[in-house]
Amino acid sequence: MRRKTKVYTYRESHHSRHGLAATGIAAVSALLFIVMIWITTRTGQATPLMGAIGICCLACSLYGTYLGLHSFRDVCRSFLFSKIGSLWCGLMTVIWFLIVCLGLAS
């Protein structure tokens, strides 16, 4: 009788493109946040240009959150950057929203 051999296969899982994009958007948003804080402390006031950049960063972080959550639909992918991008963009969305609300209140 023929002996059956076990065949093991290993499929390398790649990172999700949307997860990588969400992480990149979150990194850019955090970098702009740090730069805007630095500029504000140097000049002593926030200009309307900084407000416009803040609103654009809010929109970008919302889109990054969408991309990060959308990346969980991919099949056979590593979800490390999806998790990092979703959480980081979600946190940046909350921070940017609070900054925009504080700017509108004053």
Short mmCIF file of C-alpha atoms in Angstrom, two decimals:
data_model
loop_
_atom_site.label_atom_id
_atom_site.label_comp_id
_atom_site.label_asym_id
_atom_site.label_seq_id
_atom_site.Cartn_x
_atom_site.Cartn_y
_atom_site.Cartn_z
CA MET A 1 0.00 0.00 0.00
CA ARG A 2 1.15 3.46 -0.83
CA ARG A 3 2.02 5.69 2.06
CA LYS A 4 0.45 9.16 2.01
CA THR A 5 2.75 12.06 2.59
CA LYS A 6 1.60 15.27 4.16
CA VAL A 7 2.15 18.33 2.04
CA TYR A 8 2.49 21.64 3.80
CA THR A 9 2.23 24.84 1.89
CA TYR A 10 3.11 28.28 3.05
CA ARG A 11 1.48 31.27 1.47
CA GLU A 12 3.14 34.55 2.19
CA SER A 13 0.60 37.17 3.16
CA HIS A 14 1.22 40.68 1.93
CA HIS A 15 0.13 43.86 3.60
CA SER A 16 -3.06 45.49 2.43
CA ARG A 17 -2.58 48.48 0.13
CA HIS A 18 -5.39 50.40 1.77
CA GLY A 19 -3.88 49.73 5.20
CA LEU A 20 -0.50 51.05 4.08
CA ALA A 21 -2.18 54.13 2.59
CA ALA A 22 -4.12 54.75 5.82
CA THR A 23 -0.92 54.52 7.86
CA GLY A 24 0.82 56.94 5.50
CA ILE A 25 -2.04 59.42 5.69
CA ALA A 26 -1.99 59.18 9.49
CA ALA A 27 1.77 59.84 9.56
CA VAL A 28 1.41 62.91 7.34
CA SER A 29 -1.50 64.17 9.44
CA ALA A 30 0.50 63.75 12.66
CA LEU A 31 3.51 65.49 11.09
CA LEU A 32 1.36 68.45 9.99
CA PHE A 33 -0.13 68.58 13.48
CA ILE A 34 3.34 68.87 15.03
CA VAL A 35 4.42 71.48 12.46
CA MET A 36 1.29 73.57 13.05
CA ILE A 37 1.82 73.50 16.81
CA TRP A 38 5.44 74.57 16.33
CA ILE A 39 4.47 77.44 14.00
CA THR A 40 1.71 78.59 16.36
CA THR A 41 4.05 78.67 19.35
CA ARG A 42 6.69 80.58 17.34
CA THR A 43 4.32 83.26 15.97
CA GLY A 44 1.92 83.37 18.93
CA GLN A 45 -1.22 83.17 16.79
CA ALA A 46 -2.88 80.91 14.28
CA THR A 47 -3.41 82.31 10.80
CA PRO A 48 -6.36 81.55 8.50
CA LEU A 49 -3.97 79.48 6.35
CA MET A 50 -3.38 77.19 9.31
CA GLY A 51 -7.12 76.85 9.78
CA ALA A 52 -7.52 75.82 6.16
CA ILE A 53 -4.71 73.29 6.52
CA GLY A 54 -6.39 71.95 9.66
CA ILE A 55 -9.69 71.42 7.89
CA CYS A 56 -7.92 69.69 4.98
CA CYS A 57 -6.08 67.45 7.44
CA LEU A 58 -9.39 66.62 9.11
CA ALA A 59 -10.78 65.52 5.74
CA CYS A 60 -7.64 63.50 4.99
CA SER A 61 -7.75 61.74 8.35
CA LEU A 62 -11.42 60.90 7.80
CA TYR A 63 -10.50 59.40 4.44
CA GLY A 64 -7.61 57.51 6.06
CA THR A 65 -10.00 56.06 8.63
CA TYR A 66 -12.28 54.95 5.80
CA LEU A 67 -9.36 53.35 3.94
CA GLY A 68 -8.14 51.60 7.07
CA LEU A 69 -11.55 50.14 7.82
CA HIS A 70 -12.10 49.25 4.17
CA SER A 71 -8.81 47.33 4.07
CA PHE A 72 -10.18 44.64 6.40
CA ARG A 73 -12.21 43.30 3.45
CA ASP A 74 -9.10 42.06 1.65
CA VAL A 75 -8.62 38.30 1.60
CA CYS A 76 -5.36 36.62 2.68
CA ARG A 77 -3.68 39.82 3.75
CA SER A 78 -1.76 40.86 6.81
CA PHE A 79 -3.84 43.32 8.79
CA LEU A 80 -1.06 44.93 10.83
CA PHE A 81 -1.04 48.23 8.92
CA SER A 82 -4.84 48.13 8.64
CA LYS A 83 -5.11 48.15 12.42
CA ILE A 84 -2.41 50.78 12.88
CA GLY A 85 -3.82 53.03 10.15
CA SER A 86 -7.42 52.76 11.35
CA LEU A 87 -6.58 53.55 14.97
CA TRP A 88 -4.07 56.29 14.21
CA CYS A 89 -6.33 58.01 11.66
CA GLY A 90 -9.28 57.71 14.03
CA LEU A 91 -7.26 59.38 16.77
CA MET A 92 -6.08 62.12 14.41
CA THR A 93 -9.68 62.66 13.27
CA VAL A 94 -10.77 63.27 16.86
CA ILE A 95 -7.81 65.61 17.49
CA TRP A 96 -8.40 67.62 14.29
CA PHE A 97 -12.15 67.81 15.01
CA LEU A 98 -11.49 69.19 18.48
CA ILE A 99 -9.02 71.74 17.12
CA VAL A 100 -11.49 72.90 14.45
CA CYS A 101 -14.25 73.19 17.08
CA LEU A 102 -11.96 75.19 19.38
CA GLY A 103 -11.06 77.47 16.47
CA LEU A 104 -14.72 78.05 15.61
CA ALA A 105 -15.60 78.73 19.25
CA SER A 106 -13.07 81.53 19.63
#
